[in-house]
Short mmCIF file of C-alpha atoms in Angstrom, two decimals:
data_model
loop_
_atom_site.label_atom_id
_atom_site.label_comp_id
_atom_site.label_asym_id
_atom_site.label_seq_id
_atom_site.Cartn_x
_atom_site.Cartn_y
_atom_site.Cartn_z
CA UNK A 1 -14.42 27.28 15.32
CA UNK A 2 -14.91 23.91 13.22
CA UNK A 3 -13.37 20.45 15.07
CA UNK A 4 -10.41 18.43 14.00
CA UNK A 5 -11.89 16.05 11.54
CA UNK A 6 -11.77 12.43 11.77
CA UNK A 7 -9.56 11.02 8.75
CA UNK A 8 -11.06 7.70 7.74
CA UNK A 9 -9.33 5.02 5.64
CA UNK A 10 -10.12 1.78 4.26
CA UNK A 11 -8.11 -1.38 5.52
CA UNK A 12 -8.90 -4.93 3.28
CA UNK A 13 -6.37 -6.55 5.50
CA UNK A 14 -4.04 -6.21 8.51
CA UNK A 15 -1.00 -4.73 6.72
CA UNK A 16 -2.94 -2.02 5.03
CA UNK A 17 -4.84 -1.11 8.33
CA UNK A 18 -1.51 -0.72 9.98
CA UNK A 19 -0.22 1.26 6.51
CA UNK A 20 -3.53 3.52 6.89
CA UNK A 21 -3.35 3.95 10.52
CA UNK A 22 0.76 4.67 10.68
CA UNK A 23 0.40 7.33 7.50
CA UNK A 24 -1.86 9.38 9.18
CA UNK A 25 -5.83 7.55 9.46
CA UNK A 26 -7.93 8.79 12.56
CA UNK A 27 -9.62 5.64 12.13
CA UNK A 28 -10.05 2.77 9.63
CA UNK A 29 -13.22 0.44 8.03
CA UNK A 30 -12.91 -3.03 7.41
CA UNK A 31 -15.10 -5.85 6.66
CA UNK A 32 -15.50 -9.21 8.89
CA UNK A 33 -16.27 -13.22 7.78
CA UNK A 34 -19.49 -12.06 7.19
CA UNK A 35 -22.32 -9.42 6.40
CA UNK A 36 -20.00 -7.22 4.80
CA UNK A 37 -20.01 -5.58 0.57
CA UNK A 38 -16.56 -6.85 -0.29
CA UNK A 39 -17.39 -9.99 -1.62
CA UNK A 40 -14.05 -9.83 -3.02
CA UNK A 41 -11.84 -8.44 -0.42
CA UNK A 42 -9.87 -10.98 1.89
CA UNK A 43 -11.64 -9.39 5.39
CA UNK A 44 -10.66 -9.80 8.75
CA UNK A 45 -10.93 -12.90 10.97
CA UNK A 46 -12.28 -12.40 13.99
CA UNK A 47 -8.87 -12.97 15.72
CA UNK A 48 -7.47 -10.42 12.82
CA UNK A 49 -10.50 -8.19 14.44
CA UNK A 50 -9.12 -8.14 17.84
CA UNK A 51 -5.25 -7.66 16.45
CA UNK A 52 -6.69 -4.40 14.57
CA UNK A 53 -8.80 -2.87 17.88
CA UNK A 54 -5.36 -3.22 19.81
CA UNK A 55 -3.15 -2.08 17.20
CA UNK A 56 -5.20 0.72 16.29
CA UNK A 57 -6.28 1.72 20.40
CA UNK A 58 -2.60 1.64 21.23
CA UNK A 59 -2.45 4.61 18.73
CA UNK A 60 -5.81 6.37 19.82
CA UNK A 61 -7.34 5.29 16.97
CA UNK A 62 -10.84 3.69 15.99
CA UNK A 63 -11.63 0.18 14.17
CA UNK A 64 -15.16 0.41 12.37
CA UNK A 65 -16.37 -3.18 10.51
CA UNK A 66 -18.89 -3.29 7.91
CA UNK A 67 -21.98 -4.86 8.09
CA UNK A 68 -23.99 -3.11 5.23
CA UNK A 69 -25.34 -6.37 3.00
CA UNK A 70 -29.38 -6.49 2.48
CA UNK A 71 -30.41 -9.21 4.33
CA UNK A 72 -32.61 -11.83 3.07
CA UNK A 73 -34.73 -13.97 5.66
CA UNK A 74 -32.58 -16.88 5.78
CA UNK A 75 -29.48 -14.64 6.84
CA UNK A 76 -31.82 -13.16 9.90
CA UNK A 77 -31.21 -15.93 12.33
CA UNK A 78 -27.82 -15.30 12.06
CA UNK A 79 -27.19 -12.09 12.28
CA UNK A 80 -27.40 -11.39 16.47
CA UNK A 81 -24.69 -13.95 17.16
CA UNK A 82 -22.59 -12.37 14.42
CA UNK A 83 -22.97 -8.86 15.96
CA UNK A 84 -22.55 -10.36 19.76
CA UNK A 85 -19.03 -11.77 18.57
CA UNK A 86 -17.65 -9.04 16.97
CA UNK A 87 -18.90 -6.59 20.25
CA UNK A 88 -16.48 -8.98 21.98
CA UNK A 89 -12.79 -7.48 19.35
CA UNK A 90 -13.38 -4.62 21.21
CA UNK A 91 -14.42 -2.37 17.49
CA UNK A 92 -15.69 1.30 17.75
CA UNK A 93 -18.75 0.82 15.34
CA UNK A 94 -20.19 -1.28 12.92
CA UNK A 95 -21.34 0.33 9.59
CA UNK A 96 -24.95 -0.74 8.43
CA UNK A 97 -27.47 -0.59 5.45
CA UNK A 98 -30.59 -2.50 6.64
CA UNK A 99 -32.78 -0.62 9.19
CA UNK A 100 -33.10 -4.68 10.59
CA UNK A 101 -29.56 -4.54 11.75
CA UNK A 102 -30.19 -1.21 13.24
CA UNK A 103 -32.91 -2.79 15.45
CA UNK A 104 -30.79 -5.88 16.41
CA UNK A 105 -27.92 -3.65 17.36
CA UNK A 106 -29.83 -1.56 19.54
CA UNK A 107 -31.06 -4.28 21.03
CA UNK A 108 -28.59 -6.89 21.46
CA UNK A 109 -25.62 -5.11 21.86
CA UNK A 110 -23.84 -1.65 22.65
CA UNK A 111 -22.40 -1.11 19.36
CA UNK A 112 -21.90 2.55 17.91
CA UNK A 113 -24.19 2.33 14.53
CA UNK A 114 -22.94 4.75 11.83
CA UNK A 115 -25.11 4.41 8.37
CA UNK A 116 -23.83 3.32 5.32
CA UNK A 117 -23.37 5.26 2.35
CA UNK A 118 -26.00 2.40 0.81
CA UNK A 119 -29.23 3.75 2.05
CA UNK A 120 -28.21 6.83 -0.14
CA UNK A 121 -28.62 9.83 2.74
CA UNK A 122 -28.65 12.52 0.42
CA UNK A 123 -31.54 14.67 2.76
CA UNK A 124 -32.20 16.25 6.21
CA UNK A 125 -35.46 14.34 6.57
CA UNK A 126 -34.25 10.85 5.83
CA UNK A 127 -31.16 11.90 8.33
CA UNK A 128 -33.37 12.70 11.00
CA UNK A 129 -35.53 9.69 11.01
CA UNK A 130 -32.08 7.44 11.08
CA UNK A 131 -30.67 9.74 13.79
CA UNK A 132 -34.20 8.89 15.75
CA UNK A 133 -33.74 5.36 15.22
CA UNK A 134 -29.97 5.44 16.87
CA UNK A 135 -27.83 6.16 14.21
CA UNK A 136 -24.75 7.98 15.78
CA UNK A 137 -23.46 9.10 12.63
CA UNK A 138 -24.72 9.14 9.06
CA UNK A 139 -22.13 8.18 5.65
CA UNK A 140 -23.80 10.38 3.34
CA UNK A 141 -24.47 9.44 -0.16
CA UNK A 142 -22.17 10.73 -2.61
CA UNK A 143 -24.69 12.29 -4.40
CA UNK A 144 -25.09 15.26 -2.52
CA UNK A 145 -24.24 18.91 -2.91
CA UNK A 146 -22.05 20.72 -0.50
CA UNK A 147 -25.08 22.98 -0.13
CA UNK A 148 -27.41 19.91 0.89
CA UNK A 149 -24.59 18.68 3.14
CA UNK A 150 -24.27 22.09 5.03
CA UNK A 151 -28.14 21.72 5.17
CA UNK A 152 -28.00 18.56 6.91
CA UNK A 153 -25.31 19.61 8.96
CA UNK A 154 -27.39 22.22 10.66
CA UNK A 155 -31.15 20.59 10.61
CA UNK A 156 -29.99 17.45 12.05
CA UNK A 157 -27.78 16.79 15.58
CA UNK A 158 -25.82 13.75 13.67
CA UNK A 159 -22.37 13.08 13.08
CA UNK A 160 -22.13 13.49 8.84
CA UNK A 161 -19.09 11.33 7.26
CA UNK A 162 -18.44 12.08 3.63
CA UNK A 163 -16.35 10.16 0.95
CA UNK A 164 -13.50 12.68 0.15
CA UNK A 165 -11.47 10.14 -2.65
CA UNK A 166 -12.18 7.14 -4.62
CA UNK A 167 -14.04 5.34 -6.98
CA UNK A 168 -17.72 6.31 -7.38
CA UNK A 169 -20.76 4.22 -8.63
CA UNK A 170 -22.64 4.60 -11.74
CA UNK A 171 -25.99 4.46 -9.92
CA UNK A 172 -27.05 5.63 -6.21
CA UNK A 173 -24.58 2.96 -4.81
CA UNK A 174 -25.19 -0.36 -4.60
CA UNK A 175 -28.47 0.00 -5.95
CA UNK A 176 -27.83 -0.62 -10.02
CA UNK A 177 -28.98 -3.93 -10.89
CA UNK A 178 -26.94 -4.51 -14.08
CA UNK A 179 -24.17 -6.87 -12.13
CA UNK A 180 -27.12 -9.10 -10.95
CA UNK A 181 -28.61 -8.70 -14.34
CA UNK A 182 -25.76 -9.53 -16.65
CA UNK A 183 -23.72 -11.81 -14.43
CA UNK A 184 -25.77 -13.07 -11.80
CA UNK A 185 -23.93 -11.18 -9.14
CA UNK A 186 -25.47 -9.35 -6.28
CA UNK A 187 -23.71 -5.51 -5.47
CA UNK A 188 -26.06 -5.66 -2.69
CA UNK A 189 -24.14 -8.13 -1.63
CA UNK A 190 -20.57 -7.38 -2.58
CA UNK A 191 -20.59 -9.11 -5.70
CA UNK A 192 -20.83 -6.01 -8.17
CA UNK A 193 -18.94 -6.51 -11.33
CA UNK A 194 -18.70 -3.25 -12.27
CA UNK A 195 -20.68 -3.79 -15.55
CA UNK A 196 -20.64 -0.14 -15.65
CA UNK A 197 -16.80 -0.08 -16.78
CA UNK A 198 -17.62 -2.42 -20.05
CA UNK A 199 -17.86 -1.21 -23.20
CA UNK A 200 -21.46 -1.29 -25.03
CA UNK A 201 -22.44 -0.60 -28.35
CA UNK A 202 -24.30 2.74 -28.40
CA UNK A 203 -27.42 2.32 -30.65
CA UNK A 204 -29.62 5.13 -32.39
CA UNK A 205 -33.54 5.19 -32.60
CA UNK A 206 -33.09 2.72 -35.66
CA UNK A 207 -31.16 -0.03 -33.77
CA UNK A 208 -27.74 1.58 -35.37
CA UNK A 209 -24.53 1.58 -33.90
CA UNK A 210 -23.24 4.65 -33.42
CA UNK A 211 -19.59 4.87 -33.75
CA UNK A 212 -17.30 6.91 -32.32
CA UNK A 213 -13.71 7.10 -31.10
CA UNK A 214 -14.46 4.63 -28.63
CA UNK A 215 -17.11 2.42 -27.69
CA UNK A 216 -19.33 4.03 -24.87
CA UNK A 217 -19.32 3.29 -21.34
CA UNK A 218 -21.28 4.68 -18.24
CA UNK A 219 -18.21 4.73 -16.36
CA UNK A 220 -17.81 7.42 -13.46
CA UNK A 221 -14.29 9.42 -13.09
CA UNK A 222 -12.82 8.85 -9.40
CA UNK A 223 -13.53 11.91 -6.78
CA UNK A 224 -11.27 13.94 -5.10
CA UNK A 225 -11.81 16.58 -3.04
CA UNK A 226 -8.34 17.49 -2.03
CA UNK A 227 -9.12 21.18 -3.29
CA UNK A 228 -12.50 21.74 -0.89
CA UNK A 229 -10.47 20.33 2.32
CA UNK A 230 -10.95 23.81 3.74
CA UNK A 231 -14.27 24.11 3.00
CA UNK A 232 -15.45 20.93 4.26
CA UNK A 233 -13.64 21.60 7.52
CA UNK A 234 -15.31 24.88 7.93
CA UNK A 235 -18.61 23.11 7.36
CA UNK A 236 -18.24 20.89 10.02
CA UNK A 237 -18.44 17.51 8.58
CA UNK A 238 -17.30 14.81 11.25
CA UNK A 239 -15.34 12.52 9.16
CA UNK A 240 -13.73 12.60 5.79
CA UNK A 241 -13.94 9.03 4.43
CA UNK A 242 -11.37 7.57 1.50
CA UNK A 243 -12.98 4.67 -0.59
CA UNK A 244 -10.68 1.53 -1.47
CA UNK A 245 -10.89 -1.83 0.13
CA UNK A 246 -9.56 -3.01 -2.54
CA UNK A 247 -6.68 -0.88 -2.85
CA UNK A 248 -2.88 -1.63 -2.39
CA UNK A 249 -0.72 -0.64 0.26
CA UNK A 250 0.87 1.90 -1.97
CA UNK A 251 -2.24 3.44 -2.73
CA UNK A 252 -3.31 4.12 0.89
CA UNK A 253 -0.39 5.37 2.11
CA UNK A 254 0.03 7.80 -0.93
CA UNK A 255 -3.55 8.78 -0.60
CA UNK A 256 -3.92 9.19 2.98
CA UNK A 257 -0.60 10.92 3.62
CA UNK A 258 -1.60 13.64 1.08
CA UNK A 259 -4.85 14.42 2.92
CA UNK A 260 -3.45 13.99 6.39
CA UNK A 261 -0.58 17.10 5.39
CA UNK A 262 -3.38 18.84 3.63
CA UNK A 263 -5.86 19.00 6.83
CA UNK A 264 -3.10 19.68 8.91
CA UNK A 265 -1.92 22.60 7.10
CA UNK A 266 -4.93 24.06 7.04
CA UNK A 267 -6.00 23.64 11.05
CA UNK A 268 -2.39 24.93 12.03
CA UNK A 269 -2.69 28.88 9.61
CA UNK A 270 -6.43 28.75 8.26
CA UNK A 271 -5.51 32.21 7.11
CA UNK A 272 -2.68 31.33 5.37
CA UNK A 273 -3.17 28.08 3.74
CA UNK A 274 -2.06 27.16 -0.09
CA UNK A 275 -3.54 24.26 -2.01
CA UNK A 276 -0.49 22.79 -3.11
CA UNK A 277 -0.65 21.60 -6.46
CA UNK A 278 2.30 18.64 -6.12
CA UNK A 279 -0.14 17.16 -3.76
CA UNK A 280 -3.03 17.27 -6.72
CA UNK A 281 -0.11 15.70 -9.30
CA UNK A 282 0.82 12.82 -6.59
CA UNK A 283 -3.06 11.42 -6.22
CA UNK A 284 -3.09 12.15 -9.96
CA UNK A 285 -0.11 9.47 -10.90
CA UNK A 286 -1.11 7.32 -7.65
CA UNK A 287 -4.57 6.18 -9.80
CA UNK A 288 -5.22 5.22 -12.84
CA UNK A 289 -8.36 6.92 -13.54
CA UNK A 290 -8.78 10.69 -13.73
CA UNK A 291 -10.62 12.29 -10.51
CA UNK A 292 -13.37 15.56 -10.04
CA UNK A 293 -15.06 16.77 -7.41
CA UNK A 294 -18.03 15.05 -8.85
CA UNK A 295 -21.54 15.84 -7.12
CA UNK A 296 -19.95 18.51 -4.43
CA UNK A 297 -19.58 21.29 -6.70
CA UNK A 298 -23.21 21.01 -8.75
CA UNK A 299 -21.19 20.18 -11.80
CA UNK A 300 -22.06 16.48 -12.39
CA UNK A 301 -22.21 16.90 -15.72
CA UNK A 302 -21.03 14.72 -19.20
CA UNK A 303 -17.38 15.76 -17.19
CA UNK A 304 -17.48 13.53 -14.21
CA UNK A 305 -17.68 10.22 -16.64
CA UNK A 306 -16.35 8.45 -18.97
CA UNK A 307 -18.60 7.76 -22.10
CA UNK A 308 -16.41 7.40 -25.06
CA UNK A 309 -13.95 4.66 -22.95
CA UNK A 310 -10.59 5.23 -21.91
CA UNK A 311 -7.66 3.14 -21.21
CA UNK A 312 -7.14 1.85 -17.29
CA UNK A 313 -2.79 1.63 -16.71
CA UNK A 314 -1.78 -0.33 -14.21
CA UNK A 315 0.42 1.88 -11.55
CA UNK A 316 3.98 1.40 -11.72
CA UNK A 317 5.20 4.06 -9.61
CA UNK A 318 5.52 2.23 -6.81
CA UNK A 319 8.69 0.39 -6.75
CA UNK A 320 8.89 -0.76 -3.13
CA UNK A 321 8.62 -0.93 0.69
CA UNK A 322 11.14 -0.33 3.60
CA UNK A 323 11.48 -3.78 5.99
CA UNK A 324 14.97 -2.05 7.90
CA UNK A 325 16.86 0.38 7.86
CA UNK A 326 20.60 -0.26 9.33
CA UNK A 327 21.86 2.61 10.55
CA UNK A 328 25.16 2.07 11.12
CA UNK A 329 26.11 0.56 7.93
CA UNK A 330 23.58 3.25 6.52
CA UNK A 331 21.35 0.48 4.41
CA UNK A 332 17.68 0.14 3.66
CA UNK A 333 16.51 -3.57 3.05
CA UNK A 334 14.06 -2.96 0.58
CA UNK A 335 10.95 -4.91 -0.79
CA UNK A 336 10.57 -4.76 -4.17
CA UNK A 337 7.51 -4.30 -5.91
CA UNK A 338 7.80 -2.97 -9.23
CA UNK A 339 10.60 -2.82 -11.63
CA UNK A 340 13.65 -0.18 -10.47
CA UNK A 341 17.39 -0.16 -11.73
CA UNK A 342 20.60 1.75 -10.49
CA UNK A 343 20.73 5.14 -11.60
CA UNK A 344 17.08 5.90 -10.81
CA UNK A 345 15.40 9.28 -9.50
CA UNK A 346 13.18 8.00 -7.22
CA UNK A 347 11.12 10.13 -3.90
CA UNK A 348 11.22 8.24 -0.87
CA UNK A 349 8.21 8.86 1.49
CA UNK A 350 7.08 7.91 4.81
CA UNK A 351 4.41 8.69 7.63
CA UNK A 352 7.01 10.61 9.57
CA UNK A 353 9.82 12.39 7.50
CA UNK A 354 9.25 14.44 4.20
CA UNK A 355 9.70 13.04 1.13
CA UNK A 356 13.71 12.30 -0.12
CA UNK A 357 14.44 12.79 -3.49
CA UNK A 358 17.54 10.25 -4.18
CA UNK A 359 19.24 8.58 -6.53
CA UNK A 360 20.03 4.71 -6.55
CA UNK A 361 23.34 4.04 -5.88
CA UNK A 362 24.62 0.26 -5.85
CA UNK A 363 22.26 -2.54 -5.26
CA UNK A 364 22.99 -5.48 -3.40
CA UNK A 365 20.81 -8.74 -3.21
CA UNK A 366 20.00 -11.07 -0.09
CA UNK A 367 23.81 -12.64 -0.71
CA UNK A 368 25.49 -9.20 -0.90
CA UNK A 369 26.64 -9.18 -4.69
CA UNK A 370 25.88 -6.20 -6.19
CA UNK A 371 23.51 -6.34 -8.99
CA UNK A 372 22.07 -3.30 -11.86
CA UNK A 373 18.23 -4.37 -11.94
CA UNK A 374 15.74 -5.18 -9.39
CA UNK A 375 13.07 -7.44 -11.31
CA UNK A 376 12.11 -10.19 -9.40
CA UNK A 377 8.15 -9.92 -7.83
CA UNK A 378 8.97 -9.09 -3.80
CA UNK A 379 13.15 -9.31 -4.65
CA UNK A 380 14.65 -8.20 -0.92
CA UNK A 381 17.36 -5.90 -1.79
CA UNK A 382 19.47 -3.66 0.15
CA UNK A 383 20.34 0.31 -1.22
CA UNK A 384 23.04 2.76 0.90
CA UNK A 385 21.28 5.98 1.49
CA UNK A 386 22.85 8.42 4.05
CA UNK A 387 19.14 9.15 5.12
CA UNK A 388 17.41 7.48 8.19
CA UNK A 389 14.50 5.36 6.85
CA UNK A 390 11.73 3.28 8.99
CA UNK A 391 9.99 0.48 7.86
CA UNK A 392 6.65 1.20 5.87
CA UNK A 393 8.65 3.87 4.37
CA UNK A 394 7.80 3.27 0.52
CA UNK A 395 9.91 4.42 -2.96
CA UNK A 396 8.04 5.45 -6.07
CA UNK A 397 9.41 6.98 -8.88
CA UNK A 398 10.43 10.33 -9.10
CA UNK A 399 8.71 12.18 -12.14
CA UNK A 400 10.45 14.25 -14.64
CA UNK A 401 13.97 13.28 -12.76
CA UNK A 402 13.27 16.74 -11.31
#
């Protein structure tokens, strides 16, 4: 019978690590000060490194750090000391690109190596020469079939992590050019600018616009492959990975909570397991993007992306974040962090309770007069609610009032 998989979840600071690894992460990625494809993300300190390997070994849980930029000569030098330090947090693995920081690894330190979904993977030949090399594990590309998955899975004695949620690159990722091209900025070096999400004027063989509905874009749709959870156990993948440095707190706990019930269901009654489709309609109105199962089903067709544009909505679901809960005078003291008035139908969820539906009742601010509307960026409210909340315990709003 097919292992437990590892759940893994992306962490682009402290809070959300603790948010990944309290809603139900095996394990978490992160980058450090340097090396790393988040040019944009804040990253961990080395001292923020250390925090995360306790906080996250305390719970039996792993700490991976990115190290997956191309390296150009004058970064060389640097790169043993860099790998030396962060040995010293006490991480699980690092997560690399360049077959150089392979060698250095090996050689300098004791480091796990798992291979980044960069080098594109996408073949049992490629995955055997990396495993050779001393590769533990391999981050497929998301290009591949669940068919040439399986086949990797049983030509080559390697772990196999595959992205089961998130955004997805126009190109084999981080190899498209067009960010470096158009703005100077390097997505082999965290810098991508996403040039595939602007809109372009679409020309025909006599240099005339084409117009449609919408200007074009080469934009991909998100993945999600909540509905193949099953499968992908019973193929005996190691580790299902969610993409989203860059994501909010909100975003990860929705996302990873969803898949963390959904494996769970299925290891406790294989023979009896539903796909629920609430679960599909909360990572549907946690995103703003629509999501297929892109590449694992062979249907990567004119479906998976977005050509004609589309409009991008910010999220306002989530409304806020449980600090305390007193349970005596039965009040939450609430973080706010998106618009929310009394009389609301809001679902109140957390990483160990189910999710209360509830209505808000009287609002109180930080002086204790009661107030109608919570507007204020990060107002600190308090709500009664009969119902024993924890902190990290988050509110979104409750669709439909139903």
């Amino acid at each position: 019978m097919s292992r437990k998989p590892e759940l893994l979840a992306p962490a682009g600071d402290l809070e959300r690590l603790k948010v990944a690894l309290l809603y139900g992460a095996d394990a978490v990625y992160f980058g450090g000060p340097a090396f790393g494809l988040r040019a944009n993300a804040i990253n961990f300190t080395i001292e923020e490194m250390k925090e995360a390997a306790i906080f996250a070994h305390k719970l039996r849980k792993k700490v991976y750090v990115t190290v997956n930029i191309v390296l150009h000569n004058k970064e060389a030098k640097e790169l043993v000391p860099y790998l030396k330090e962060i040995e010293s947090t006490g991480i699980d693995a690092i997560i690399v690109s360049d077959p150089y920081v392979i060698k250095m690894a090996k050689e300098n330190t004791n480091l796990e190596i798992h291979l980044s979904t960069q080098q594109s993977t996408i073949n049992y030949e490629a995955a055997s020469f990396f495993y050779e090399e001393g590769v533990s594990r391999i981050v497929l590309g998301r290009e591949c079939t669940k068919e040439e998955i399986q086949e990797i899975i049983e030509k080559v004695p390697v772990e196999i992590e595959t992205f089961i949620h998130g955004a997805m690159c126009a190109g084999y990722s981080g190899r498209c050019v067009l960010s470096n091209f158009l703005t100077d900025r390097d997505a082999n070096r965290g810098g991508c600018s996403q040039i595939c999400r602007w809109d372009f004027d679409l020309l025909d063989e006599d240099k005339n616009k084409i117009t449609g509905e919408k200007d074009f874009t080469l934009c991909s749709k998100d993945l999600s492959l909540l509905r193949y959870i099953p499968d992908m156990i019973e193929m005996g993948i190691t580790s299902f990975k969610i993409e989203g440095r860059m994501r909010s707190i909100y975003y990860i706990a929705t996302i990873v909570s969803v898949y963390r019930k959904a494996i769970d269901r299925y290891l406790l009654d294989r023979e009896n397991y539903t796909y629920l489709e609430e679960e599909e309609r909360i990572l549907r109105n946690c995103a703003n993007r629509d999501s297929v199962p892109q590449f694992f089903d062979g249907s990567y067709g004119q479906e998976c992306s977005y050509y004609n544009g589309r409009e991008e909505v910010s999220n306002q679901d989530f409304l806020g974040i449980v600090k305390e809960y007193d349970s005596l005078k039965k009040e939450a003291i609430i973080e706010q962090r998106n618009y929310f008035k009394k009389g609301d139908h809001v679902e109140i969820f957390g990483p160990n309770h189910g999710t209360i539906h509830y209505v808000v009742s009287d609002i109180l601010d930080e002086e204790g007069n009661i107030i109608d509307i919570v507007r204020h960026p990060r107002q600190i409210v308090r709500i009664h609610i009969d119902e024993n909340l924890e902190p990290y315990d988050m509110i979104r709003i409750r669709k439909n009032n139903s």
